[in-house]
GROMACS .gro file of C-alpha atoms in nm:
model
  408
    1MET     CA    1   5.015  10.498  14.168
    2ALA     CA    2   5.282  10.727  14.312
    3GLY     CA    3   5.551  10.523  14.138
    4ASN     CA    4   5.373  10.552  13.803
    5ARG     CA    5   5.345  10.927  13.844
    6LYS     CA    6   5.714  10.948  13.922
    7GLN     CA    7   5.799  10.753  13.606
    8LEU     CA    8   5.569  10.982  13.408
    9ARG     CA    9   5.749  11.288  13.540
   10ASP     CA   10   6.084  11.136  13.447
   11LEU     CA   11   5.962  11.068  13.094
   12ARG     CA   12   5.830  11.422  13.065
   13ARG     CA   13   6.164  11.557  13.176
   14ARG     CA   14   6.347  11.354  12.913
   15LYS     CA   15   6.096  11.465  12.646
   16ASP     CA   16   6.149  11.827  12.743
   17GLU     CA   17   6.524  11.785  12.716
   18ALA     CA   18   6.485  11.648  12.364
   19ASP     CA   19   6.245  11.931  12.270
   20ASN     CA   20   6.481  12.191  12.406
   21ALA     CA   21   6.769  12.047  12.207
   22PHE     CA   22   6.557  12.059  11.890
   23MET     CA   23   6.447  12.416  11.961
   24ASP     CA   24   6.805  12.529  12.012
   25LEU     CA   25   6.899  12.377  11.678
   26ALA     CA   26   6.601  12.541  11.506
   27ARG     CA   27   6.686  12.881  11.653
   28ARG     CA   28   7.043  12.860  11.533
   29LEU     CA   29   6.925  12.748  11.189
   30ILE     CA   30   6.688  13.043  11.152
   31ALA     CA   31   6.942  13.292  11.283
   32SER     CA   32   7.225  13.166  11.061
   33SER     CA   33   7.022  13.138  10.741
   34GLN     CA   34   7.062  13.409  10.485
   35ARG     CA   35   6.765  13.641  10.439
   36ALA     CA   36   6.790  13.597  10.063
   37GLU     CA   37   6.736  13.223  10.094
   38LEU     CA   38   6.423  13.268  10.308
   39VAL     CA   39   6.245  13.530  10.101
   40ALA     CA   40   5.971  13.293   9.998
   41SER     CA   41   5.939  13.085  10.312
   42SER     CA   42   6.057  13.305  10.600
   43THR     CA   43   5.716  13.448  10.683
   44PRO     CA   44   5.524  13.115  10.715
   45LEU     CA   45   5.816  12.948  10.896
   46GLN     CA   46   5.847  13.227  11.150
   47ILE     CA   47   5.472  13.231  11.208
   48ARG     CA   48   5.461  12.853  11.269
   49PHE     CA   49   5.767  12.874  11.489
   50GLN     CA   50   5.615  13.147  11.705
   51GLU     CA   51   5.286  12.956  11.734
   52MET     CA   52   5.473  12.644  11.843
   53GLN     CA   53   5.666  12.840  12.106
   54LEU     CA   54   5.348  12.992  12.248
   55LEU     CA   55   5.176  12.653  12.264
   56ARG     CA   56   5.480  12.494  12.432
   57THR     CA   57   5.491  12.775  12.686
   58ASP     CA   58   5.122  12.732  12.772
   59TYR     CA   59   5.160  12.355  12.787
   60HIS     CA   60   5.460  12.368  13.019
   61THR     CA   61   5.286  12.617  13.247
   62LYS     CA   62   4.983  12.390  13.286
   63GLU     CA   63   5.204  12.083  13.317
   64THR     CA   64   5.407  12.244  13.596
   65GLU     CA   65   5.088  12.328  13.784
   66TYR     CA   66   4.965  11.971  13.734
   67GLU     CA   67   5.291  11.820  13.860
   68GLY     CA   68   5.269  12.039  14.170
   69LEU     CA   69   4.920  11.904  14.232
   70GLU     CA   70   5.054  11.550  14.184
   71VAL     CA   71   5.321  11.609  14.448
   72ASP     CA   72   5.055  11.742  14.687
   73LEU     CA   73   4.840  11.437  14.609
   74ASP     CA   74   5.128  11.202  14.691
   75GLN     CA   75   5.181  11.374  15.025
   76LEU     CA   76   4.810  11.358  15.104
   77GLU     CA   77   4.805  10.987  15.017
   78GLU     CA   78   5.094  10.924  15.256
   79ASP     CA   79   4.917  11.116  15.532
   80SER     CA   80   4.595  10.925  15.462
   81ASN     CA   81   4.773  10.588  15.477
   82ARG     CA   82   4.942  10.687  15.803
   83LEU     CA   83   4.612  10.789  15.960
   84GLU     CA   84   4.445  10.470  15.838
   85ILE     CA   85   4.720  10.253  15.985
   86ARG     CA   86   4.699  10.440  16.315
   87PHE     CA   87   4.319  10.403  16.321
   88PHE     CA   88   4.321  10.027  16.266
   89ARG     CA   89   4.607   9.984  16.513
   90THR     CA   90   4.413  10.169  16.781
   91LEU     CA   91   4.099   9.971  16.699
   92ALA     CA   92   4.284   9.639  16.719
   93MET     CA   93   4.448   9.731  17.050
   94ALA     CA   94   4.108   9.827  17.192
   95ASP     CA   95   3.957   9.492  17.088
   96ILE     CA   96   4.252   9.295  17.226
   97THR     CA   97   4.241   9.485  17.555
   98THR     CA   98   3.866   9.428  17.593
   99ASP     CA   99   3.891   9.055  17.522
  100ASN     CA  100   4.198   9.000  17.737
  101THR     CA  101   4.058   9.180  18.041
  102LYS     CA  102   3.759   8.944  18.044
  103GLU     CA  103   3.956   8.622  17.997
  104HIS     CA  104   4.271   8.708  18.188
  105ASP     CA  105   4.128   8.670  18.540
  106VAL     CA  106   3.962   8.335  18.465
  107GLN     CA  107   4.274   8.203  18.293
  108ALA     CA  108   4.501   8.321  18.574
  109LYS     CA  109   4.286   8.151  18.839
  110ALA     CA  110   4.272   7.825  18.644
  111GLU     CA  111   4.647   7.819  18.587
  112ALA     CA  112   4.712   7.908  18.951
  113GLN     CA  113   4.507   7.606  19.060
  114GLU     CA  114   4.684   7.378  18.812
  115SER     CA  115   5.029   7.499  18.912
  116ALA     CA  116   4.971   7.465  19.288
  117GLY     CA  117   5.239   7.254  19.448
  118MET     CA  118   5.482   7.279  19.156
  119ARG     CA  119   5.836   7.407  19.196
  120SER     CA  120   5.883   7.765  19.085
  121MET     CA  121   6.174   7.687  18.855
  122LEU     CA  122   5.963   7.433  18.662
  123MET     CA  123   5.674   7.663  18.592
  124GLY     CA  124   5.826   7.779  18.263
  125ILE     CA  125   5.697   8.086  18.084
  126LEU     CA  126   5.434   8.285  18.270
  127PRO     CA  127   5.087   8.330  18.115
  128ASP     CA  128   5.056   8.601  17.854
  129ARG     CA  129   4.948   8.937  17.983
  130PRO     CA  130   4.777   9.208  17.780
  131SER     CA  131   5.038   9.428  17.614
  132VAL     CA  132   4.853   9.743  17.722
  133GLU     CA  133   4.691   9.769  18.062
  134PRO     CA  134   4.327   9.887  18.054
  135SER     CA  135   4.399  10.182  18.282
  136VAL     CA  136   4.705  10.302  18.087
  137GLU     CA  137   4.657  10.524  17.784
  138VAL     CA  138   4.934  10.586  17.536
  139HIS     CA  139   5.003  10.953  17.474
  140PRO     CA  140   4.955  11.058  17.108
  141LEU     CA  141   5.313  11.185  17.096
  142TRP     CA  142   5.443  10.832  17.154
  143SER     CA  143   5.228  10.710  16.863
  144ASP     CA  144   5.368  10.989  16.646
  145LEU     CA  145   5.718  10.888  16.753
  146SER     CA  146   5.653  10.525  16.652
  147ASP     CA  147   5.529  10.637  16.311
  148ALA     CA  148   5.829  10.866  16.267
  149ILE     CA  149   6.066  10.581  16.353
  150ALA     CA  150   5.893  10.363  16.093
  151GLU     CA  151   5.941  10.636  15.831
  152MET     CA  152   6.305  10.674  15.932
  153ASN     CA  153   6.361  10.299  15.893
  154ILE     CA  154   6.200  10.305  15.548
  155ALA     CA  155   6.420  10.599  15.445
  156GLN     CA  156   6.728  10.416  15.575
  157GLU     CA  157   6.636  10.106  15.373
  158GLU     CA  158   6.593  10.313  15.057
  159VAL     CA  159   6.931  10.477  15.108
  160ASP     CA  160   7.093  10.137  15.163
  161ASP     CA  161   6.929  10.002  14.847
  162ILE     CA  162   7.049  10.297  14.641
  163LEU     CA  163   7.405  10.272  14.772
  164SER     CA  164   7.428   9.896  14.724
  165TYR     CA  165   7.280   9.909  14.373
  166ARG     CA  166   7.506  10.197  14.274
  167GLU     CA  167   7.808  10.009  14.408
  168GLU     CA  168   7.712   9.707  14.201
  169LEU     CA  169   7.663   9.920  13.890
  170THR     CA  170   7.993  10.102  13.944
  171TYR     CA  171   8.171   9.769  13.978
  172ASN     CA  172   8.017   9.644  13.653
  173LEU     CA  173   8.116   9.963  13.471
  174GLY     CA  174   8.470   9.939  13.602
  175LEU     CA  175   8.489   9.575  13.500
  176LYS     CA  176   8.376   9.660  13.147
  177GLU     CA  177   8.631   9.940  13.130
  178ARG     CA  178   8.914   9.711  13.239
  179THR     CA  179   8.811   9.445  12.987
  180ASN     CA  180   8.765   9.697  12.703
  181ARG     CA  181   8.395   9.628  12.674
  182THR     CA  182   8.146   9.888  12.559
  183VAL     CA  183   7.934  10.057  12.825
  184SER     CA  184   7.572  10.083  12.721
  185ALA     CA  185   7.381  10.409  12.729
  186THR     CA  186   7.125  10.253  12.966
  187GLU     CA  187   7.390  10.187  13.231
  188LEU     CA  188   7.522  10.541  13.205
  189GLU     CA  189   7.167  10.676  13.235
  190ARG     CA  190   7.110  10.466  13.548
  191LEU     CA  191   7.432  10.596  13.698
  192ARG     CA  192   7.323  10.955  13.636
  193ASN     CA  193   6.983  10.882  13.791
  194PHE     CA  194   7.152  10.741  14.100
  195ARG     CA  195   7.362  11.053  14.137
  196ALA     CA  196   7.045  11.259  14.120
  197ASP     CA  197   6.843  11.038  14.359
  198GLU     CA  198   7.110  10.991  14.625
  199PRO     CA  199   7.101  11.349  14.765
  200VAL     CA  200   6.721  11.337  14.770
  201GLN     CA  201   6.711  11.013  14.970
  202LEU     CA  202   6.987  11.130  15.205
  203ALA     CA  203   6.797  11.452  15.268
  204ARG     CA  204   6.481  11.252  15.336
  205LEU     CA  205   6.669  11.031  15.583
  206GLU     CA  206   6.818  11.333  15.758
  207GLU     CA  207   6.476  11.495  15.781
  208ALA     CA  208   6.319  11.178  15.923
  209THR     CA  209   6.602  11.139  16.176
  210THR     CA  210   6.567  11.501  16.288
  211ARG     CA  211   6.192  11.455  16.329
  212VAL     CA  212   6.244  11.145  16.543
  213ARG     CA  213   6.483  11.329  16.774
  214GLU     CA  214   6.250  11.627  16.807
  215LEU     CA  215   5.951  11.403  16.882
  216TYR     CA  216   6.148  11.212  17.144
  217LYS     CA  217   6.241  11.538  17.316
  218ARG     CA  218   5.876  11.642  17.311
  219CYS     CA  219   5.770  11.304  17.450
  220MET     CA  220   6.013  11.336  17.739
  221ALA     CA  221   5.904  11.695  17.807
  222GLU     CA  222   5.528  11.692  17.740
  223ALA     CA  223   5.414  11.326  17.750
  224ALA     CA  224   5.439  11.076  18.031
  225PRO     CA  225   5.789  10.925  17.989
  226HIS     CA  226   5.828  10.546  17.987
  227GLU     CA  227   6.035  10.389  18.259
  228ASP     CA  228   6.155  10.140  17.999
  229PRO     CA  229   6.072  10.261  17.646
  230PRO     CA  230   5.965   9.998  17.391
  231TYR     CA  231   6.248   9.809  17.229
  232HIS     CA  232   6.204   9.954  16.879
  233ILE     CA  233   6.212  10.309  17.018
  234ALA     CA  234   6.516  10.241  17.236
  235PHE     CA  235   6.695  10.067  16.948
  236ALA     CA  236   6.623  10.350  16.702
  237LEU     CA  237   6.744  10.615  16.948
  238GLY     CA  238   7.049  10.417  17.058
  239LEU     CA  239   6.932  10.384  17.418
  240PRO     CA  240   7.063  10.095  17.633
  241THR     CA  241   6.824   9.800  17.672
  242ASP     CA  242   6.813   9.496  17.898
  243ASP     CA  243   6.818   9.266  17.595
  244GLU     CA  244   7.163   9.376  17.480
  245ILE     CA  245   7.433   9.109  17.474
  246ILE     CA  246   7.771   9.224  17.599
  247LEU     CA  247   8.041   9.034  17.412
  248ASP     CA  248   8.342   9.234  17.529
  249ASP     CA  249   8.547   9.086  17.810
  250SER     CA  250   8.682   9.334  18.061
  251THR     CA  251   9.011   9.144  18.085
  252SER     CA  252   9.070   9.126  17.709
  253ASP     CA  253   9.196   9.485  17.689
  254THR     CA  254   9.435   9.464  17.981
  255GLU     CA  255   9.596   9.121  17.962
  256GLU     CA  256   9.596   8.803  17.762
  257THR     CA  257   9.425   8.513  17.934
  258PHE     CA  258   9.257   8.181  17.868
  259PHE     CA  259   9.017   8.221  18.159
  260TYR     CA  260   8.653   8.137  18.080
  261ARG     CA  261   8.406   8.297  18.317
  262ARG     CA  262   8.142   8.037  18.231
  263HIS     CA  263   8.220   7.679  18.333
  264PRO     CA  264   8.575   7.737  18.462
  265ALA     CA  265   8.588   7.401  18.641
  266LEU     CA  266   8.501   7.201  18.330
  267LEU     CA  267   8.695   7.387  18.061
  268SER     CA  268   9.069   7.381  18.010
  269GLN     CA  269   9.254   7.704  18.096
  270PRO     CA  270   9.613   7.667  17.970
  271HIS     CA  271   9.757   7.989  18.113
  272HIS     CA  272  10.108   7.842  18.098
  273LEU     CA  273  10.106   7.877  17.719
  274LEU     CA  274  10.114   8.256  17.754
  275ARG     CA  275  10.429   8.267  17.966
  276ARG     CA  276  10.769   8.350  17.831
  277GLU     CA  277  10.908   8.003  17.880
  278PRO     CA  278  10.730   7.745  17.659
  279LEU     CA  279  10.607   7.509  17.928
  280THR     CA  280  10.424   7.182  17.887
  281VAL     CA  281  10.151   7.076  18.126
  282LEU     CA  282  10.392   6.842  18.305
  283SER     CA  283  10.669   7.101  18.342
  284ASN     CA  284  10.412   7.355  18.456
  285LEU     CA  285  10.290   7.114  18.723
  286LYS     CA  286  10.649   7.051  18.839
  287GLN     CA  287  10.723   7.423  18.851
  288VAL     CA  288  10.414   7.494  19.062
  289ALA     CA  289  10.499   7.201  19.292
  290LYS     CA  290  10.847   7.348  19.350
  291SER     CA  291  10.707   7.687  19.448
  292HIS     CA  292  10.729   7.808  19.807
  293MET     CA  293  10.477   7.656  20.046
  294ASN     CA  294  10.384   7.997  20.189
  295THR     CA  295  10.271   8.134  19.852
  296VAL     CA  296   9.923   8.280  19.885
  297ASP     CA  297   9.765   8.123  19.575
  298ARG     CA  298   9.975   7.807  19.566
  299GLY     CA  299   9.671   7.586  19.626
  300ASP     CA  300   9.476   7.738  19.338
  301GLN     CA  301   9.779   7.709  19.111
  302MET     CA  302   9.826   7.343  19.203
  303ARG     CA  303   9.461   7.262  19.134
  304ALA     CA  304   9.471   7.444  18.799
  305ALA     CA  305   9.798   7.280  18.694
  306PHE     CA  306   9.676   6.935  18.795
  307LYS     CA  307   9.351   6.988  18.605
  308GLU     CA  308   9.543   7.073  18.286
  309TYR     CA  309   9.766   6.770  18.336
  310GLU     CA  310   9.461   6.549  18.389
  311ILE     CA  311   9.296   6.677  18.069
  312SER     CA  312   9.613   6.614  17.869
  313CYS     CA  313   9.633   6.256  18.000
  314ILE     CA  314   9.274   6.155  17.924
  315LEU     CA  315   9.359   5.973  17.602
  316ARG     CA  316   9.689   5.838  17.734
  317ASP     CA  317   9.510   5.646  18.009
  318THR     CA  318   9.286   5.459  17.764
  319LYS     CA  319   9.236   5.091  17.840
  320ALA     CA  320   9.423   4.861  17.607
  321MET     CA  321   9.225   4.735  17.305
  322ASN     CA  322   8.909   4.910  17.419
  323LYS     CA  323   8.759   5.127  17.147
  324THR     CA  324   8.460   5.221  17.361
  325ASP     CA  325   8.680   5.366  17.633
  326TYR     CA  326   8.893   5.548  17.374
  327ILE     CA  327   8.591   5.711  17.207
  328ASN     CA  328   8.443   5.809  17.541
  329ARG     CA  329   8.771   5.966  17.653
  330TRP     CA  330   8.814   6.145  17.321
  331LEU     CA  331   8.466   6.296  17.354
  332LEU     CA  332   8.542   6.408  17.710
  333GLN     CA  333   8.871   6.567  17.609
  334TYR     CA  334   8.705   6.746  17.317
  335LEU     CA  335   8.436   6.871  17.555
  336ARG     CA  336   8.685   7.009  17.805
  337ILE     CA  337   8.880   7.210  17.544
  338SER     CA  338   8.579   7.349  17.354
  339PRO     CA  339   8.360   7.619  17.517
  340LEU     CA  340   8.109   7.578  17.235
  341GLN     CA  341   8.058   7.210  17.312
  342VAL     CA  342   8.003   7.288  17.680
  343GLU     CA  343   7.739   7.547  17.590
  344ILE     CA  344   7.569   7.294  17.361
  345LEU     CA  345   7.574   7.033  17.638
  346ALA     CA  346   7.422   7.280  17.886
  347THR     CA  347   7.151   7.376  17.637
  348ILE     CA  348   7.064   7.013  17.566
  349PHE     CA  349   7.051   6.941  17.940
  350THR     CA  350   6.817   7.236  18.001
  351ASN     CA  351   6.586   7.153  17.710
  352SER     CA  352   6.568   6.780  17.779
  353THR     CA  353   6.519   6.797  18.157
  354HIS     CA  354   6.331   7.131  18.174
  355LEU     CA  355   6.552   7.221  18.471
  356LYS     CA  356   6.742   7.543  18.525
  357ILE     CA  357   7.111   7.522  18.611
  358VAL     CA  358   7.136   7.725  18.931
  359ASP     CA  359   7.473   7.609  19.066
  360THR     CA  360   7.702   7.601  18.762
  361LYS     CA  361   8.002   7.458  18.946
  362ARG     CA  362   7.796   7.175  19.093
  363TRP     CA  363   7.662   7.097  18.745
  364GLU     CA  364   8.016   7.084  18.603
  365LEU     CA  365   8.129   6.844  18.876
  366ASP     CA  366   7.820   6.628  18.815
  367VAL     CA  367   7.908   6.610  18.445
  368LEU     CA  368   8.259   6.487  18.525
  369PHE     CA  369   8.128   6.240  18.783
  370GLN     CA  370   7.841   6.099  18.575
  371TRP     CA  371   8.044   6.085  18.253
  372TRP     CA  372   8.200   5.752  18.349
  373LYS     CA  373   7.865   5.606  18.462
  374ASP     CA  374   7.688   5.664  18.132
  375GLU     CA  375   7.550   5.354  17.959
  376ALA     CA  376   7.756   5.418  17.645
  377ALA     CA  377   8.072   5.448  17.856
  378ILE     CA  378   8.040   5.116  18.041
  379ARG     CA  379   7.917   4.901  17.755
  380SER     CA  380   8.167   4.642  17.642
  381VAL     CA  381   8.317   4.618  17.297
  382GLU     CA  382   8.138   4.285  17.239
  383SER     CA  383   7.792   4.430  17.309
  384ILE     CA  384   7.857   4.728  17.084
  385SER     CA  385   7.988   4.502  16.809
  386LYS     CA  386   7.679   4.279  16.834
  387SER     CA  387   7.441   4.577  16.825
  388ALA     CA  388   7.632   4.731  16.535
  389LEU     CA  389   7.620   4.401  16.346
  390THR     CA  390   7.246   4.369  16.411
  391ALA     CA  391   7.189   4.727  16.297
  392THR     CA  392   7.392   4.661  15.983
  393VAL     CA  393   7.188   4.352  15.896
  394ASP     CA  394   6.860   4.535  15.964
  395SER     CA  395   6.965   4.837  15.760
  396SER     CA  396   7.066   4.617  15.467
  397ALA     CA  397   6.726   4.450  15.475
  398HIS     CA  398   6.528   4.767  15.552
  399PRO     CA  399   6.731   5.078  15.466
  400PRO     CA  400   6.638   5.390  15.664
  401ASN     CA  401   6.426   5.654  15.498
  402ASP     CA  402   6.664   5.941  15.565
  403GLY     CA  403   6.984   5.752  15.492
  404PHE     CA  404   7.132   5.810  15.839
  405SER     CA  405   7.168   5.583  16.141
  406PHE     CA  406   7.306   5.663  16.482
  407LEU     CA  407   7.415   5.455  16.777
  408ALA     CA  408   7.188   5.488  17.080
   0.00000   0.00000   0.00000
């Protein structure tokens, strides 16, 4: 309804512009006409013209009053919708709190009996708790702040829509200008409307942002402040949260390095590539071996250099005419040079075993130790060839539904 009224006001404005243009032309025509040419018709024409002006003046006065009432009605509708949403939200929270307080104790006791004797790291996600404790009441200012943040987000979305649509329209107009194509009057009218709507939406966004800041200050001064404010409030105000992911590495701004803080024992760390002299893994190992025995970190350097040399020699040590060993070594080498593959392997391990990796270094060493004991690693070429041949015959007789087949 509000959108229809806005369109109606725009149409009225355009009609008034056309009427004003016509009236200006009529005034100039009457003023420039010779009195001798209007002897017979000047009196009726002037009378009709004056009557039309009076009627237009009365009409525009009433229409202006009506449009003001429409604007007030739109504001009242927004306030009514906001109050209605707040009412149903409060009602729903009251129902949820009442139901959860009755069932929570029984559910907690039953789950405590079922989980007796289980390891704490295998218990998984804890039972759901009511989002609002029965004894805790939310101050009305915090509810007002949540509503203000919602309005600010809506205003931000409208500004983003206007800017993106105007950018698209400007690009299309520029493209037509470069290709010597005619720009339609509709596109020019839309561009003018955008220029008129943009300041309005920006002012609305600024007003909503100011209201959010003022309400937050009032909440901290008058209401009971949250120890940890809700995520949507903290995110809107730019406050730090526990859910933030820090992607910046503290060492990236000071020095170049290939050091991976996660899984350093499993992943390759070719620091020698960043030195002035272009060293290979073998020459790096020889250089570290020739270093002085009393060097403080000589042992760590030797272990790191030997690890890089071992990773580089994984494929070179493949057994002759053994495709299984070659594939297994290629997968291991790809794993040790790709942090993403290590993260995927850790995620698969956690999801499949439902265990939490507590000692990361021990898990990395177990991966390297168990890699060569895997069933796929020790199977012979003949057994794999027989299974592949059997799978090929079966697939030719009964093709798979999805069109894919994988080795076990």
